[in-house]
Every structure is written in structure tokens, then in C-alpha cells.
Amino acid sequence: MSIQSFNPPVRTLMGPEPADVHPRILSALGRPTIGHLDPAFVAMMDEIKELLRYAFRTENTLTMPISAPGSAGMEACFVNLVEPGDKVVVCINGVFGLRMKENVERSGGVAIVVNDAWGRAFDPQKLEDALRANPDTKIVAFVHAETSTGACSDVKTLVEIAHRHDCLTIVDAVTALGGCELQVDTWGVDAVYAGTQKCLSCTPGLAPVSFNEQALEKVRNRSTKVQSWFLDLNLVMGYWGGEQKRSYHHTAPINALYGLHESLVMLQEEGIENAWARHRKNHLALRAGLEALGLELIVPEAERLPQLNAVSIPGGIDDATVRGRLLQEYGLEIGAGLGEFAGKVWRIGLMGYSSRAANILLCVGALGNILNSLGVTADTGAALSGVQTILSDRT
Ligand SMILES: Cc1ncc(COP(=O)(O)O)c(C=O)c1O
């Protein structure tokens, strides 16, 4: 047997993750590997922390990437902040809230689950009611950008309510970071985690996190050890450096960090507000095309994420057939529905480098052609023209 080198097919990635990786980032990944305690590498780590503070809109000293995917960022927040017996209100309006509940319980905490409708922003009144009913709650956790539905929750209001009840907040910004407004300091978020494979246009496998002083105080004053050695922030900080001297903790994924550095340099060049505006404009262009094809977005307009568009699958159309043909005939990946939306919606991502004109035109054209061939009347020409009208608007 002789297994050959792996050369992936060329794809356009418009699912929930990963997004297309920018060529500048792919090229940064191939730069020569150096030692992880080399002074040049340590200086780059400091730049990554500074650039992440820019992306998160924070001055938090503890801002750094965990060497593992977004799920490890989630786990890092829960294992460090939840002590055995702590009550945590978990707001659930999609798949990723469900995972937070698991994390609370595995950290020894008591999860108070508050459910809300999938496909909607989380209702702040439900959080207020839950905290009134559970005055001994220590932490509130929720997802900013729910990737399973495309709904955007109001972080500022949810954090305000949590703070009024003396709770810390853990916010999932895996899909949010770089794609829609997130103001960690102004909104008072205590602990936040993200991912690199979405609106940062980078490869998967790193989880930027940021903790403010109040959150760090809780970590420092724990009466029990953090149950995960790898994710114990007291130890990780010794490596990523605060005021302390750097000491070995694990071997950083050196080349992956070159990629993250490049992606954050690109974000800085574009400007974070401009990145949010680009995601918004491209969402409007995609929406114009999808609606002209007769497809409906499931999230009410005011609660929609620009970077993740969930559309209802027309009656009589088989989800997997269409996604399979998009991949085979157009090299285009879009996402299936998750959980209660499985088989009912497609999730079309417009994240990071994937949020660009060429991708929108490809997606609308390809979907229109396939739907027509399956007997759905869809005016592809009108849809493409609707996309162009928005894309060519220079205001
Ligand atoms: C909202 C949200 N949270 C957490 C995760 C987990 O991130 P990862 O797949 O990088 O572990 C994802 C991944 O899609 C996500 O969308």
C-alpha cells in the first residue's frame, strides 16, 4: 500500500464553520517554525495579545488564545469560573447553550436552565425572572451569536441584568468575534471566548479568550483546584505572560499562531467597525438574492446575525440532495440544520474571508439553478440582479 500526499479539493466554504481561510493566512502558516520560547516568538505572542484586545474591544490583561478549538475556550471559562455547588443560569436558545449546561454540570456546578425559542434572540425578561427566582446565582452564561439558528442576542442588556443580580457573565462569541459588534469592556462582559475559524478567516484550532479583573478574582480565590490541569488559567497565564515571567506550560501550536497573528493584523488593517459593516452589507446582498429565489430567513430581521443566515428549505425539497449537488457541481459547502432545525433549514455562512461578493453570487446562482432543476420556480436572474444592486451601492 502506498498512501499519497493529501491534496484537498478546492471548495468555497459557506457553512457555519470553517470559513474560507485568507491566502495571506495560509501563507503565514508555512513560515519557518521557531522555538516557542525564542525571544522572537515571545514578542509575537505579545502582539497577538494586543491584537486580540483590539478585536474584543477590551483592555483586559488576560486576553490570549487557548491552544485548542472554540469548545476548549468554552471549557476554559466554565472550569475556571464555576466551583462545585455554584449556581449558574444558562440561557438556551440553540445548540451551543445546551453545551454550556453540560460544562456547568461537569464543573460541579448547578445549572439553572432557562429555555427560549430557537431562532430568536434570548428574551432578557426571562433572565430577569430566573435571577429573581434564584437569588443565590453566581454566574450567567449565554451565546451572543447562536450558530445553530442565526439569532443574535443582546449582550449589553443581558450583562446589565446579570450584574444587577451580582452575577458574573460568560459569553460565547465564537461566531460573533469580528463579524458583528462586540464591546467586551463597554458592555461589561466578564469572561468571553471565541474561535478563529469563522469571522477571523483563520484556520480552526485556537480559542481566543478574555477575562476581566472581577472574573480573575474569582479564579484566584477559588477554594478548590481547577479540575483541568491544561485549562487552569493560573498555569496558562504563566506561559502567556501577565506580569509574571514566562515559564513552560505546553508547546504552543507555533505555526497556527503565525496564522492567527496574520489574521489579526488583517483585521486591524481593515478596521473592526469596517469588518462589522462588511458583514452587514454582504448579508443584505445575500438576503436580497435568497428572498428573490423565494427562500425565507427564519430569524426576525432585528435579531438576525449578518454572518449566519438560516433559511427554510422549500416544501418537497430534500436537504441532503441540494447540499450534495452544491458540493459536487459547484464546490460549494453550505450547512445543514442542527437539533430541532435538522432537515428544515440550510445555514449559509458569510464569515470572514467568505463574506465577499464572489461567494454571494456563486451561492445564489448555484442554489437558484439547482432549485429550478428540482421543479421549484426560482428566478435566478432576478435574484442575481438583486444581489448586484446591493453590492454596487457605494453608500
Ligand atoms: C456558538 C459556538 N460555540 C462554540 C463552538 C465550538 O467551537 P469549535 O468547533 O471550534 O470547538 C461553535 C462552533 O461552531 C459555535 O458556533
JSON list of N, CA, C and O and ligand atoms in Angstrom, two decimals, residues 17 69-71 74 96 99 143 145 147 172 174-175 197-198, ligand 1:
[
{"chain": "A", "resi": 17, "resn": "GLU", "atom": "N", "xyz": [-19.04, 26.73, 9.74]},
{"chain": "A", "resi": 17, "resn": "GLU", "atom": "CA", "xyz": [-17.60, 26.74, 10.01]},
{"chain": "A", "resi": 17, "resn": "GLU", "atom": "C", "xyz": [-16.96, 25.56, 9.32]},
{"chain": "A", "resi": 17, "resn": "GLU", "atom": "O", "xyz": [-17.64, 24.57, 9.14]},
{"chain": "A", "resi": 69, "resn": "PRO", "atom": "N", "xyz": [-9.57, 24.26, 20.03]},
{"chain": "A", "resi": 69, "resn": "PRO", "atom": "CA", "xyz": [-10.68, 24.95, 19.37]},
{"chain": "A", "resi": 69, "resn": "PRO", "atom": "C", "xyz": [-11.63, 25.67, 20.30]},
{"chain": "A", "resi": 69, "resn": "PRO", "atom": "O", "xyz": [-11.50, 25.60, 21.54]},
{"chain": "A", "resi": 70, "resn": "GLY", "atom": "N", "xyz": [-12.64, 26.32, 19.71]},
{"chain": "A", "resi": 70, "resn": "GLY", "atom": "CA", "xyz": [-13.62, 27.11, 20.46]},
{"chain": "A", "resi": 70, "resn": "GLY", "atom": "C", "xyz": [-14.21, 26.37, 21.65]},
{"chain": "A", "resi": 70, "resn": "GLY", "atom": "O", "xyz": [-14.43, 26.95, 22.71]},
{"chain": "A", "resi": 71, "resn": "SER", "atom": "N", "xyz": [-14.44, 25.07, 21.50]},
{"chain": "A", "resi": 71, "resn": "SER", "atom": "CA", "xyz": [-15.02, 24.28, 22.60]},
{"chain": "A", "resi": 71, "resn": "SER", "atom": "C", "xyz": [-14.11, 24.32, 23.82]},
{"chain": "A", "resi": 71, "resn": "SER", "atom": "O", "xyz": [-14.58, 24.27, 24.96]},
{"chain": "A", "resi": 74, "resn": "MET", "atom": "N", "xyz": [-14.69, 27.53, 25.58]},
{"chain": "A", "resi": 74, "resn": "MET", "atom": "CA", "xyz": [-15.90, 27.39, 26.41]},
{"chain": "A", "resi": 74, "resn": "MET", "atom": "C", "xyz": [-15.53, 26.68, 27.71]},
{"chain": "A", "resi": 74, "resn": "MET", "atom": "O", "xyz": [-15.81, 27.16, 28.81]},
{"chain": "A", "resi": 96, "resn": "PHE", "atom": "N", "xyz": [-25.68, 25.60, 21.14]},
{"chain": "A", "resi": 96, "resn": "PHE", "atom": "CA", "xyz": [-24.48, 25.89, 21.90]},
{"chain": "A", "resi": 96, "resn": "PHE", "atom": "C", "xyz": [-24.78, 26.23, 23.36]},
{"chain": "A", "resi": 96, "resn": "PHE", "atom": "O", "xyz": [-23.95, 25.99, 24.24]},
{"chain": "A", "resi": 99, "resn": "ARG", "atom": "N", "xyz": [-24.65, 23.03, 25.25]},
{"chain": "A", "resi": 99, "resn": "ARG", "atom": "CA", "xyz": [-23.29, 22.62, 25.62]},
{"chain": "A", "resi": 99, "resn": "ARG", "atom": "C", "xyz": [-22.81, 23.33, 26.89]},
{"chain": "A", "resi": 99, "resn": "ARG", "atom": "O", "xyz": [-22.01, 22.81, 27.66]},
{"chain": "A", "resi": 143, "resn": "VAL", "atom": "N", "xyz": [-25.07, 32.65, 24.79]},
{"chain": "A", "resi": 143, "resn": "VAL", "atom": "CA", "xyz": [-24.38, 32.72, 23.49]},
{"chain": "A", "resi": 143, "resn": "VAL", "atom": "C", "xyz": [-24.75, 34.03, 22.81]},
{"chain": "A", "resi": 143, "resn": "VAL", "atom": "O", "xyz": [-25.94, 34.36, 22.70]},
{"chain": "A", "resi": 145, "resn": "ALA", "atom": "N", "xyz": [-23.82, 34.97, 19.46]},
{"chain": "A", "resi": 145, "resn": "ALA", "atom": "CA", "xyz": [-24.24, 34.65, 18.08]},
{"chain": "A", "resi": 145, "resn": "ALA", "atom": "C", "xyz": [-24.50, 33.15, 18.01]},
{"chain": "A", "resi": 145, "resn": "ALA", "atom": "O", "xyz": [-23.56, 32.36, 17.99]},
{"chain": "A", "resi": 147, "resn": "THR", "atom": "N", "xyz": [-24.97, 30.00, 16.43]},
{"chain": "A", "resi": 147, "resn": "THR", "atom": "CA", "xyz": [-24.67, 29.49, 15.10]},
{"chain": "A", "resi": 147, "resn": "THR", "atom": "C", "xyz": [-25.70, 28.47, 14.62]},
{"chain": "A", "resi": 147, "resn": "THR", "atom": "O", "xyz": [-25.84, 28.24, 13.41]},
{"chain": "A", "resi": 172, "resn": "ASP", "atom": "N", "xyz": [-20.41, 33.41, 24.98]},
{"chain": "A", "resi": 172, "resn": "ASP", "atom": "CA", "xyz": [-19.87, 32.68, 23.82]},
{"chain": "A", "resi": 172, "resn": "ASP", "atom": "C", "xyz": [-19.88, 33.61, 22.63]},
{"chain": "A", "resi": 172, "resn": "ASP", "atom": "O", "xyz": [-20.95, 34.02, 22.16]},
{"chain": "A", "resi": 174, "resn": "VAL", "atom": "N", "xyz": [-18.01, 32.80, 19.76]},
{"chain": "A", "resi": 174, "resn": "VAL", "atom": "CA", "xyz": [-17.27, 32.03, 18.76]},
{"chain": "A", "resi": 174, "resn": "VAL", "atom": "C", "xyz": [-17.62, 32.51, 17.35]},
{"chain": "A", "resi": 174, "resn": "VAL", "atom": "O", "xyz": [-16.74, 32.74, 16.52]},
{"chain": "A", "resi": 175, "resn": "THR", "atom": "N", "xyz": [-18.91, 32.70, 17.09]},
{"chain": "A", "resi": 175, "resn": "THR", "atom": "CA", "xyz": [-19.31, 33.16, 15.76]},
{"chain": "A", "resi": 175, "resn": "THR", "atom": "C", "xyz": [-19.35, 34.68, 15.68]},
{"chain": "A", "resi": 175, "resn": "THR", "atom": "O", "xyz": [-19.32, 35.26, 14.61]},
{"chain": "A", "resi": 197, "resn": "GLN", "atom": "N", "xyz": [-11.84, 30.19, 13.35]},
{"chain": "A", "resi": 197, "resn": "GLN", "atom": "CA", "xyz": [-12.18, 29.64, 12.03]},
{"chain": "A", "resi": 197, "resn": "GLN", "atom": "C", "xyz": [-13.40, 30.30, 11.39]},
{"chain": "A", "resi": 197, "resn": "GLN", "atom": "O", "xyz": [-13.90, 29.82, 10.38]},
{"chain": "A", "resi": 198, "resn": "LYS", "atom": "N", "xyz": [-13.89, 31.36, 12.01]},
{"chain": "A", "resi": 198, "resn": "LYS", "atom": "CA", "xyz": [-15.11, 31.97, 11.48]},
{"chain": "A", "resi": 198, "resn": "LYS", "atom": "C", "xyz": [-14.81, 33.37, 10.96]},
{"chain": "A", "resi": 198, "resn": "LYS", "atom": "O", "xyz": [-14.18, 33.51, 9.92]},
{"chain": "B", "resi": 1, "resn": "LIG", "atom": "C1", "xyz": [-21.51, 29.41, 19.09]},
{"chain": "B", "resi": 1, "resn": "LIG", "atom": "C2", "xyz": [-20.45, 28.34, 19.08]},
{"chain": "B", "resi": 1, "resn": "LIG", "atom": "N1", "xyz": [-19.89, 27.98, 20.24]},
{"chain": "B", "resi": 1, "resn": "LIG", "atom": "C3", "xyz": [-18.93, 27.03, 20.29]},
{"chain": "B", "resi": 1, "resn": "LIG", "atom": "C4", "xyz": [-18.47, 26.39, 19.15]},
{"chain": "B", "resi": 1, "resn": "LIG", "atom": "C5", "xyz": [-17.41, 25.35, 19.24]},
{"chain": "B", "resi": 1, "resn": "LIG", "atom": "O1", "xyz": [-16.27, 25.75, 18.55]},
{"chain": "B", "resi": 1, "resn": "LIG", "atom": "P1", "xyz": [-15.24, 24.66, 17.93]},
{"chain": "B", "resi": 1, "resn": "LIG", "atom": "O2", "xyz": [-15.99, 23.91, 16.88]},
{"chain": "B", "resi": 1, "resn": "LIG", "atom": "O3", "xyz": [-14.12, 25.49, 17.39]},
{"chain": "B", "resi": 1, "resn": "LIG", "atom": "O4", "xyz": [-14.82, 23.79, 19.06]},
{"chain": "B", "resi": 1, "resn": "LIG", "atom": "C6", "xyz": [-19.03, 26.74, 17.93]},
{"chain": "B", "resi": 1, "resn": "LIG", "atom": "C7", "xyz": [-18.61, 26.05, 16.71]},
{"chain": "B", "resi": 1, "resn": "LIG", "atom": "O5", "xyz": [-19.19, 26.14, 15.69]},
{"chain": "B", "resi": 1, "resn": "LIG", "atom": "C8", "xyz": [-20.05, 27.74, 17.89]},
{"chain": "B", "resi": 1, "resn": "LIG", "atom": "O6", "xyz": [-20.61, 28.10, 16.74]}
]
